[in-house]
CSV table of C-alpha atoms in Angstrom, one decimal:
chain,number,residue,atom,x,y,z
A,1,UNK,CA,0.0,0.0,0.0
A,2,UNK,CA,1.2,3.4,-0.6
A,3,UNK,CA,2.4,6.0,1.8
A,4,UNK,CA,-0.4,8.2,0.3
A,5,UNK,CA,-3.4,5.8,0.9
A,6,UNK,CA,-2.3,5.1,4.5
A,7,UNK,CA,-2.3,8.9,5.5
A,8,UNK,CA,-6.2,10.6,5.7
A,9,UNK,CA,-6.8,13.5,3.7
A,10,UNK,CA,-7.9,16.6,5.5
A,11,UNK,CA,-10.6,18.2,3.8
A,12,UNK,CA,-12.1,21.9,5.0
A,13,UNK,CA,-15.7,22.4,4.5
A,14,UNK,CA,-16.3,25.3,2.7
A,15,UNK,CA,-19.0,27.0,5.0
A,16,UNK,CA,-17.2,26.3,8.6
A,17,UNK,CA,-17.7,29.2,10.7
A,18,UNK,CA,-14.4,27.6,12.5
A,19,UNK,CA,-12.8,27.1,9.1
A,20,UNK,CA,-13.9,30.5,7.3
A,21,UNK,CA,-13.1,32.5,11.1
A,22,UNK,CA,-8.9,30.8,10.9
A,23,UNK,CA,-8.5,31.2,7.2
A,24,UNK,CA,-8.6,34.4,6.7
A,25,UNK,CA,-7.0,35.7,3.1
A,26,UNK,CA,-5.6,39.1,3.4
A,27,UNK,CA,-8.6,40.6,1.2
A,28,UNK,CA,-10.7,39.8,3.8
A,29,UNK,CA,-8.9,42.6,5.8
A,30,UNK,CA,-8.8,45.0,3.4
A,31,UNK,CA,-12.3,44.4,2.8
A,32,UNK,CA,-13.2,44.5,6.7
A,33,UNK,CA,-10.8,48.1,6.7
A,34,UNK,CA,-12.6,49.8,3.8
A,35,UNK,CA,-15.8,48.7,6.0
A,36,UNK,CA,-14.3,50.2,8.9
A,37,UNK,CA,-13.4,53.2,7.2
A,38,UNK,CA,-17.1,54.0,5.8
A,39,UNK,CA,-18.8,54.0,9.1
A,40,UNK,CA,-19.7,56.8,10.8
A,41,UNK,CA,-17.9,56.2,14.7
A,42,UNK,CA,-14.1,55.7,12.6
A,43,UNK,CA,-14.8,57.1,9.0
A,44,UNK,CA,-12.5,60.5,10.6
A,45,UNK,CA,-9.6,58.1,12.3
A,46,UNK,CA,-5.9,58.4,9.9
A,47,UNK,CA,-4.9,55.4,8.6
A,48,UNK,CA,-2.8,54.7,11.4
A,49,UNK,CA,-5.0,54.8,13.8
A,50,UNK,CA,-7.5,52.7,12.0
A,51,UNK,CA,-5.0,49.6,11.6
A,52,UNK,CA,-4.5,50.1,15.4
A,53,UNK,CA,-8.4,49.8,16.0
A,54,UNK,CA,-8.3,46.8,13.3
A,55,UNK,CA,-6.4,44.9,15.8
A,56,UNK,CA,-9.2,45.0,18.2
A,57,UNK,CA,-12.0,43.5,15.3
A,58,UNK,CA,-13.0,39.8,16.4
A,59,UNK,CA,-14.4,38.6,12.8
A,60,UNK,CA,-17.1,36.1,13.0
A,61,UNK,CA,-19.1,34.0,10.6
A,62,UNK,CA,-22.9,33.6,10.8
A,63,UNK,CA,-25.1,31.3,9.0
A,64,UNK,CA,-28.5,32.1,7.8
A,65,UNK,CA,-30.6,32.0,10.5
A,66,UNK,CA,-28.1,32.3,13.3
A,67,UNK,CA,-28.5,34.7,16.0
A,68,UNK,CA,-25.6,37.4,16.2
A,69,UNK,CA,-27.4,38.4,20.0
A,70,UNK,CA,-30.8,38.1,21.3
A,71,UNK,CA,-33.3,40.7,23.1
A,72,UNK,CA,-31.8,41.3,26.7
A,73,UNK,CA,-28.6,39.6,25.9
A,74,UNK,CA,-25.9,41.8,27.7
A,75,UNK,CA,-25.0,44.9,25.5
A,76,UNK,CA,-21.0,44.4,24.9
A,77,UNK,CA,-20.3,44.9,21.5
A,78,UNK,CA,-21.2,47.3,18.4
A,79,UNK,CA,-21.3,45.0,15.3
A,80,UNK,CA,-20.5,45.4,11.4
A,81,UNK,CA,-21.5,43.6,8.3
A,82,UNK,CA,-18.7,43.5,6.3
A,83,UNK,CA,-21.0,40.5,4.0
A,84,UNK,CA,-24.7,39.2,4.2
A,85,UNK,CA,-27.8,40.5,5.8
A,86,UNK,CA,-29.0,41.3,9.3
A,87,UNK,CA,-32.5,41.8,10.4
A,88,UNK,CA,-32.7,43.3,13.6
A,89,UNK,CA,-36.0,42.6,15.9
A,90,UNK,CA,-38.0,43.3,19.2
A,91,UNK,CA,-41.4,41.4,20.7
A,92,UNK,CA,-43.4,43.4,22.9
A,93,UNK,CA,-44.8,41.9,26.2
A,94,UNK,CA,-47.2,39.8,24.1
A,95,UNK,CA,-44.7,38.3,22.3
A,96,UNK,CA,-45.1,39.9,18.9
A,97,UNK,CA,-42.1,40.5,17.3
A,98,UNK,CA,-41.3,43.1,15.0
A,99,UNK,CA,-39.1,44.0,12.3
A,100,UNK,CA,-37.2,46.8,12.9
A,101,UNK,CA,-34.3,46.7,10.6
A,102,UNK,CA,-33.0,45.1,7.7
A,103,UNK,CA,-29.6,45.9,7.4
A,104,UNK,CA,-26.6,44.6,4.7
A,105,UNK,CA,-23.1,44.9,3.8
A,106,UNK,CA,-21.3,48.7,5.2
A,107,UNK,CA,-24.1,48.7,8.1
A,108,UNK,CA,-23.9,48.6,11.7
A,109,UNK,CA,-26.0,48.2,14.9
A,110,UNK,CA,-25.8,47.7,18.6
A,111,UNK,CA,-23.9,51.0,19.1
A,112,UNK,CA,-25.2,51.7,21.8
A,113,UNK,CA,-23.3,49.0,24.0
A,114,UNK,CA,-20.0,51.1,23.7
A,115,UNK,CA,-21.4,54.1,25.6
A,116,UNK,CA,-23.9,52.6,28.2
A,117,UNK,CA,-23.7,49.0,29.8
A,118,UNK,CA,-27.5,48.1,29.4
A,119,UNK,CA,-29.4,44.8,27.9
A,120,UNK,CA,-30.1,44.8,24.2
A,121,UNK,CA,-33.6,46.1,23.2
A,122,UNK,CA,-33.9,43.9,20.5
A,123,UNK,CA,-32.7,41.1,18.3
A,124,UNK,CA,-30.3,40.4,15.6
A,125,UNK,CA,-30.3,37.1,13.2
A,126,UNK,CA,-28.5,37.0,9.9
A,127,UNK,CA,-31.1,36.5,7.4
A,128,UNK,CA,-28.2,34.9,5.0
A,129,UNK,CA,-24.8,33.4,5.5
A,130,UNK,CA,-22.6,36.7,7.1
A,131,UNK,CA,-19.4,37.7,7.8
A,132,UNK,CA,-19.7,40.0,11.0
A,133,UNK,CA,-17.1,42.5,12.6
A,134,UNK,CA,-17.5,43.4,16.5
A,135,UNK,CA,-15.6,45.6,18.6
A,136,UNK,CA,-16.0,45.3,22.2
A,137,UNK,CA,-17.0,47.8,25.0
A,138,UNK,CA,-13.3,47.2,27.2
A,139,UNK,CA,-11.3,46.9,24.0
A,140,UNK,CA,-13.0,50.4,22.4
A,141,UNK,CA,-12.3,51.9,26.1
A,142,UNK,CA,-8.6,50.9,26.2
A,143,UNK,CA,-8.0,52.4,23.1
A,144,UNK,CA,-10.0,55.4,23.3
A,145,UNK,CA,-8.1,55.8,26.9
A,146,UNK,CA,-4.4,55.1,24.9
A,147,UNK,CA,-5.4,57.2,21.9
A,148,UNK,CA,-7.7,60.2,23.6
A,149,UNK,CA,-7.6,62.4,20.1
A,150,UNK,CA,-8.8,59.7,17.7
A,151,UNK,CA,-11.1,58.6,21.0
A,152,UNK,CA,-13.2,61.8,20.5
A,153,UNK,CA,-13.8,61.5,17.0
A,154,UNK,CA,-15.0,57.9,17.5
A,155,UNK,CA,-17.2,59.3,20.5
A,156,UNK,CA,-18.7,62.3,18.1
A,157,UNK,CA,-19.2,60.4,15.8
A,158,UNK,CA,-21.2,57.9,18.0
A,159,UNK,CA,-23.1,60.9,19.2
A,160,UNK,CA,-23.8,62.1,15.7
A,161,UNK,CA,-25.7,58.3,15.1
A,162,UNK,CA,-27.1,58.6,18.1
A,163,UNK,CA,-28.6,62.2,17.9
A,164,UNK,CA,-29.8,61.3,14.0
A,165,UNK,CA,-31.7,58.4,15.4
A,166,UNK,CA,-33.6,60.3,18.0
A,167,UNK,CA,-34.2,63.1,15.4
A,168,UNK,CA,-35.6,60.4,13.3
A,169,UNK,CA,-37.6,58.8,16.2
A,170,UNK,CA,-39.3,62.1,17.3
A,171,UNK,CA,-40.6,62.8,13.7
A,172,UNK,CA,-41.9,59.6,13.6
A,173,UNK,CA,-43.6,60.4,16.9
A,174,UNK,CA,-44.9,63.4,16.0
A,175,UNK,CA,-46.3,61.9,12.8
A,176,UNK,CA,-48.0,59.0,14.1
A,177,UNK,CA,-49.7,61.5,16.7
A,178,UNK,CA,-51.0,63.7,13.7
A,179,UNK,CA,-52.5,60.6,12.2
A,180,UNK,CA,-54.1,59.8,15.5
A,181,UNK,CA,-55.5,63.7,15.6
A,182,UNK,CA,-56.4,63.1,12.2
A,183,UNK,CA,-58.8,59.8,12.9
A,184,UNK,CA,-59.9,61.6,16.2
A,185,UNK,CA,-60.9,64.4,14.3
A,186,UNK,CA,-62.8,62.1,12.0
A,187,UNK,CA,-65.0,59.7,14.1
């Protein structure tokens, strides 16, 4: 028998999370920087300073269907699509649930967890096989701590998502109230 029957052949699935999450190719980092680079808490950091907050990314792959955190979970981490599709979620006290978001490739959610240590308020799942970026709460902190001038343009622009979200939510407010005037008005 030869030496090459007796020996087993290792074969890599193609859609291992482990697999795909150890073999990275080094477009997979340049894609994951010009991600990081678009987004609105690091699109301002030199390009110094943005391979020094690369080094803090943990990559993960999620299969369709899998869920990236779930409603209450701890808030630790802001995440970033660098491939696939997130839908993010929330179920009232009934137990509805509703979509709130359906995000893809460039987008990014659970910001909040880097300024206030509260539960999630909703749900995420990837809706199709995704390649996800996070950077943790402690990690962000060391660095903003190490690097305070690149620190506060990562915390305004943090602010500036935040601010343009409540902006957002109180027009939707206020028109969901004039429809409600409306009907009143009506009956």
């Amino acid at each position: 028998m030869s030496r090459d029957k007796m020996e087993p052949q290792i074969r890599v699935p193609e859609k291992s999370s482990f697999w795909a999450n150890l073999f990275k190719s080094p477009t997979d980092k340049n894609e994951l920087e010009e991600v990081l680079a678009s987004i609105p808490p690091f699109k301002n950091l030199t390009p110094k300073y943005l391979k020094l907050l690369m080094k803090l990314i943990h990559n993960r792959f999620y299969k369709a269907n899998e869920y990236i955190f779930y409603q209450n979970d701890p808030g630790i981490a802001l995440y970033i699509i660098v491939s696939g599709e997130v839908l993010i979620t929330q179920e009232n006290e009934d137990g509805e649930q509703f979509d709130l978001a359906h995000l893809t490739r460039g987008d990014f959610f659970g910001e909040l967890a880097l300024i206030d240590e509260e539960r999630r308020a909703a749900s995420s799942v990837a809706l199709k096989d995704s390649f996800i970026a996070a950077i943790f709460k402690p990690d962000l902190d060391e660095f903003i701590e190490a690097h305070p001038q690149e620190g506060i343009k990562i915390l305004k622009g943090l602010i500036h998502i935040i601010a343009t979200r409540l902006r957002n939510v109180n027009k939707e407010y206020l028109e969901l109230y004039n429809q409600i005037r409306t009907r009143e008005k009506q009956l």
